[in-house]
CSV table of C-alpha atoms and ligand atoms in Angstrom, one decimal:
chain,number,residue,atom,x,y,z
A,182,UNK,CA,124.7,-55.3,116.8
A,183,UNK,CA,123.1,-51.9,115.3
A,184,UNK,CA,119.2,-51.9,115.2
A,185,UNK,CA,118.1,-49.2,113.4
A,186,UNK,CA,114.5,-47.9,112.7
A,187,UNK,CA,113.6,-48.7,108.9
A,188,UNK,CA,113.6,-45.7,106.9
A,189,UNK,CA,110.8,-43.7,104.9
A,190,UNK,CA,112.5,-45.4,101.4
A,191,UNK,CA,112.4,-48.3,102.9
A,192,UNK,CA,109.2,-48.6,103.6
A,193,UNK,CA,107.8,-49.2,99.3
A,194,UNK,CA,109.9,-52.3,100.1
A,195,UNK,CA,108.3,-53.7,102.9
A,196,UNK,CA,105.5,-52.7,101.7
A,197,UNK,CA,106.4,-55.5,98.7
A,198,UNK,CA,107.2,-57.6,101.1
A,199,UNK,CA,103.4,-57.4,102.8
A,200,UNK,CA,102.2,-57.8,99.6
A,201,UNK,CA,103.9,-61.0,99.3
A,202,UNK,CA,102.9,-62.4,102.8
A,203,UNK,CA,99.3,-61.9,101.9
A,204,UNK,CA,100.1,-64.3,98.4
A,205,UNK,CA,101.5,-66.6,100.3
A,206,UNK,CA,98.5,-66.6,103.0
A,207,UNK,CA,96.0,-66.8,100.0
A,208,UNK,CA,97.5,-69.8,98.7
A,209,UNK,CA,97.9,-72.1,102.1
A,210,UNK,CA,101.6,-71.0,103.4
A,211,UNK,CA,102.4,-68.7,106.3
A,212,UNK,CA,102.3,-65.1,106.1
A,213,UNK,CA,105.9,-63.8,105.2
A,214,UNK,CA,107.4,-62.5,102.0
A,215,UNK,CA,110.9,-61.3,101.4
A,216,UNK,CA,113.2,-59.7,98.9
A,217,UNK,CA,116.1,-59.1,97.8
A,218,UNK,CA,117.7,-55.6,96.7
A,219,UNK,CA,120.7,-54.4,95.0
A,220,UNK,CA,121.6,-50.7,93.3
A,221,UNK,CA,117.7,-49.7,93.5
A,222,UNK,CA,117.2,-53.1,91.6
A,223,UNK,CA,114.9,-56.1,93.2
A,224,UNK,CA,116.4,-59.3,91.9
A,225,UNK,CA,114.5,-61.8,93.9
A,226,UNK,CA,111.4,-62.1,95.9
A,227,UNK,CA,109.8,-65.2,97.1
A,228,UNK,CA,106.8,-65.9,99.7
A,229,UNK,CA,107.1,-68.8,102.7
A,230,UNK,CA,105.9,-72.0,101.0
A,231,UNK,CA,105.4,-74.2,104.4
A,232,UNK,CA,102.2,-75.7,102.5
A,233,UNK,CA,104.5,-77.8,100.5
A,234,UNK,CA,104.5,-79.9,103.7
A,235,UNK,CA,108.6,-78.6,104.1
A,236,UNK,CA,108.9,-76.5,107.0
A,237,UNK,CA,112.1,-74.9,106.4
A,238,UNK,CA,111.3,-73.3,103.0
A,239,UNK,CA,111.1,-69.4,104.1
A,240,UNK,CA,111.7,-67.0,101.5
A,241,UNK,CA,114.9,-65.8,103.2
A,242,UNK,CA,116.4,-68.9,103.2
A,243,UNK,CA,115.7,-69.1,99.5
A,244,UNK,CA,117.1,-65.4,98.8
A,245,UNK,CA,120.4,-66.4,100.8
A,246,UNK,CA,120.7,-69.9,98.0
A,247,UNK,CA,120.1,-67.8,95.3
A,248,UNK,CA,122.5,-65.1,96.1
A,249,UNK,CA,125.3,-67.3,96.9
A,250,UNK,CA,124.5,-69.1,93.3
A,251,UNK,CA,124.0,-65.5,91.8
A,252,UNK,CA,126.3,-62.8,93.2
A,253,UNK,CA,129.7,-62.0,93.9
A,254,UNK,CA,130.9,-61.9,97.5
A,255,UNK,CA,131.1,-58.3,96.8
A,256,UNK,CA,127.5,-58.1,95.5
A,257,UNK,CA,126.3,-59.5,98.8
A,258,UNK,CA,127.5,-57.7,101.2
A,259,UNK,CA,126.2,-54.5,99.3
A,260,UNK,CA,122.7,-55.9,99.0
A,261,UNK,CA,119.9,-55.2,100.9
A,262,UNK,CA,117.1,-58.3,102.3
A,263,UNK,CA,113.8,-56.6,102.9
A,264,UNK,CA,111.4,-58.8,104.6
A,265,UNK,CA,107.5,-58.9,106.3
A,266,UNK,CA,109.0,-60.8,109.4
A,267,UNK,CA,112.6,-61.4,111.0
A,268,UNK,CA,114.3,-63.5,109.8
A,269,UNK,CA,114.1,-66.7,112.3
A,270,UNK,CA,118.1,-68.3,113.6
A,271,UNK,CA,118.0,-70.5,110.4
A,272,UNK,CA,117.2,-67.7,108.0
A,273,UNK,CA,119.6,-65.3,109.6
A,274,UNK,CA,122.0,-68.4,109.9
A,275,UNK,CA,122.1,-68.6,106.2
A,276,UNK,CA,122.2,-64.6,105.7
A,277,UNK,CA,125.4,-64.3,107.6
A,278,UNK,CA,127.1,-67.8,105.8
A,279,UNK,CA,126.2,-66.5,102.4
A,280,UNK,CA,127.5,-63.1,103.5
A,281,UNK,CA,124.6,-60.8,102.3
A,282,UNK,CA,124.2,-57.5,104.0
A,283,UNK,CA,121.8,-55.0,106.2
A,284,UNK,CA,118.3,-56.8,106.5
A,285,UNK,CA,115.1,-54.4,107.2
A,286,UNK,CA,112.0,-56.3,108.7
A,287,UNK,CA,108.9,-55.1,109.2
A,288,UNK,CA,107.6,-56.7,112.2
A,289,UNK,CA,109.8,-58.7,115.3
A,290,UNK,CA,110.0,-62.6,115.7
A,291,UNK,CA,109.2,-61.2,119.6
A,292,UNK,CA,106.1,-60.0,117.9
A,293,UNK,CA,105.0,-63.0,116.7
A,294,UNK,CA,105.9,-64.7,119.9
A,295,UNK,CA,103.4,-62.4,121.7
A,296,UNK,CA,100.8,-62.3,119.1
A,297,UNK,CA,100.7,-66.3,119.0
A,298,UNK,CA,100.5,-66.1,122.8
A,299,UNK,CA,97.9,-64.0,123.1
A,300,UNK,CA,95.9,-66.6,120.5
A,301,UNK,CA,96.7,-69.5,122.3
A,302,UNK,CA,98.7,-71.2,119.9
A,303,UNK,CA,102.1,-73.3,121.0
A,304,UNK,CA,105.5,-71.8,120.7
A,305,UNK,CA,107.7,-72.9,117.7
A,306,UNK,CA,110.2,-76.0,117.8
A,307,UNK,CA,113.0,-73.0,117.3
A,308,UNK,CA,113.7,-70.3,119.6
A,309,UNK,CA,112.7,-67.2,118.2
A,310,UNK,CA,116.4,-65.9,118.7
A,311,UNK,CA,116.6,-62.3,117.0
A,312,UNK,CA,118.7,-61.9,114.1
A,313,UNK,CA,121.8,-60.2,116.1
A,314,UNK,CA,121.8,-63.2,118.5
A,315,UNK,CA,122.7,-65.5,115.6
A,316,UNK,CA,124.4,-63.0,113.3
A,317,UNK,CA,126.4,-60.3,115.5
A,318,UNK,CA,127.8,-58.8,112.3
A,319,UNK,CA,124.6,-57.6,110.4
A,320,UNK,CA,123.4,-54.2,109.8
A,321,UNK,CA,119.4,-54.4,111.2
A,322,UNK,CA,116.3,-52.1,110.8
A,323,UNK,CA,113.2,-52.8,112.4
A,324,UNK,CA,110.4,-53.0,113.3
A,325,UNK,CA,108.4,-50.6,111.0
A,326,UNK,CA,105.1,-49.4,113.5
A,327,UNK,CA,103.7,-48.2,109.7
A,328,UNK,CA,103.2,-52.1,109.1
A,329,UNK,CA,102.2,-53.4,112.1
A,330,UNK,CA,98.8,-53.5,112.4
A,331,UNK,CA,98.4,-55.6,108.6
A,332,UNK,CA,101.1,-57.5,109.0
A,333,UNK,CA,99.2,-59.0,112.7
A,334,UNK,CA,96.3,-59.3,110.8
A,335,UNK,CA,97.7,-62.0,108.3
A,336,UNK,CA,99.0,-64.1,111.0
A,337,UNK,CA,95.7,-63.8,112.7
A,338,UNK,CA,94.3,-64.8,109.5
A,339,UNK,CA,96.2,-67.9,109.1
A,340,UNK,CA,95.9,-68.7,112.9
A,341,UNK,CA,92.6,-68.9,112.5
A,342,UNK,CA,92.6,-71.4,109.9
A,343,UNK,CA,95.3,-73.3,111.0
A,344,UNK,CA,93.8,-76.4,112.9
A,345,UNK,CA,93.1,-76.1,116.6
B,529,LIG,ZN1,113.3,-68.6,108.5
């Protein structure tokens, strides 16, 4: 697997994406937001929607349904997923089986680890695999130091209202 720094275009889009973790923080969810890109054109976005009381609805799992019930196979592979945090082994899971192409992420699922650490809080039930442990065959950018800083502050955010 490639990792790749994210570029300066691609940093509007994660931007977007930071912007949509903070929605999804303001009304009860975690902190991530996602999209999808093809040609210069987003199609989708979505925000993490945990608050729903199911844990497995992260907005990259929802781009990868909706581009397997929208695109080509060809379309796929040429677009882009932009997202505020890696994608965690069922998210990248689903990228790879849908066959969508090079994801950018703002900040590391390591990074999260460590932050939640250094808070005190208990690991995940899933290992926080990184994306080319679980999909070999995907173009990855990432971490983007620009975003760093707001991006830990949202998960702060919500680890402090999450319940002890
Ligand atoms: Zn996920």
């Amino acid at each position: 697997m490639i990792v790749h720094d994210p570029a300066p275009e691609d940093l509007p889009y994660l931007r977007r994406c930071v912007v949509l973790a903070r929605h999804a923080l303001e009304v009860g969810n975690e902190p991530f937001g996602s999209l999808l890109m093809l040609d210069d054109a987003v199609l989708f976005e979505d925000f993490n929607h945990v608050s729903t009381g199911d844990d497995t609805r992260h907005p990259e799992f929802a781009i990868a349904r909706w581009a397997a019930e929208n695109l080509t196979p060809e379309q796929r592979l040429a677009a882009v997923v932009y997202t505020s945090g890696e994608h965690c082994p069922m998210c990248a899971a689903a990228h790879a089986w849908v066959g969508l192409g090079r994801i950018v992420y703002a900040t590391s699922s390591i990074q999260l680890v460590q932050w939640r650490r250094e808070w005190g809080l208990p690991d995940g039930p899933v290992s926080p695999l990184p994306i080319g442990a679980v999909a070999p065959g995907v173009i990855v950018s990432g971490p983007a130091p620009e975003l760093l800083d707001e991006v830990r502050a949202l998960h702060a955010s919500y680890a402090g209202d999450a319940p002890a």
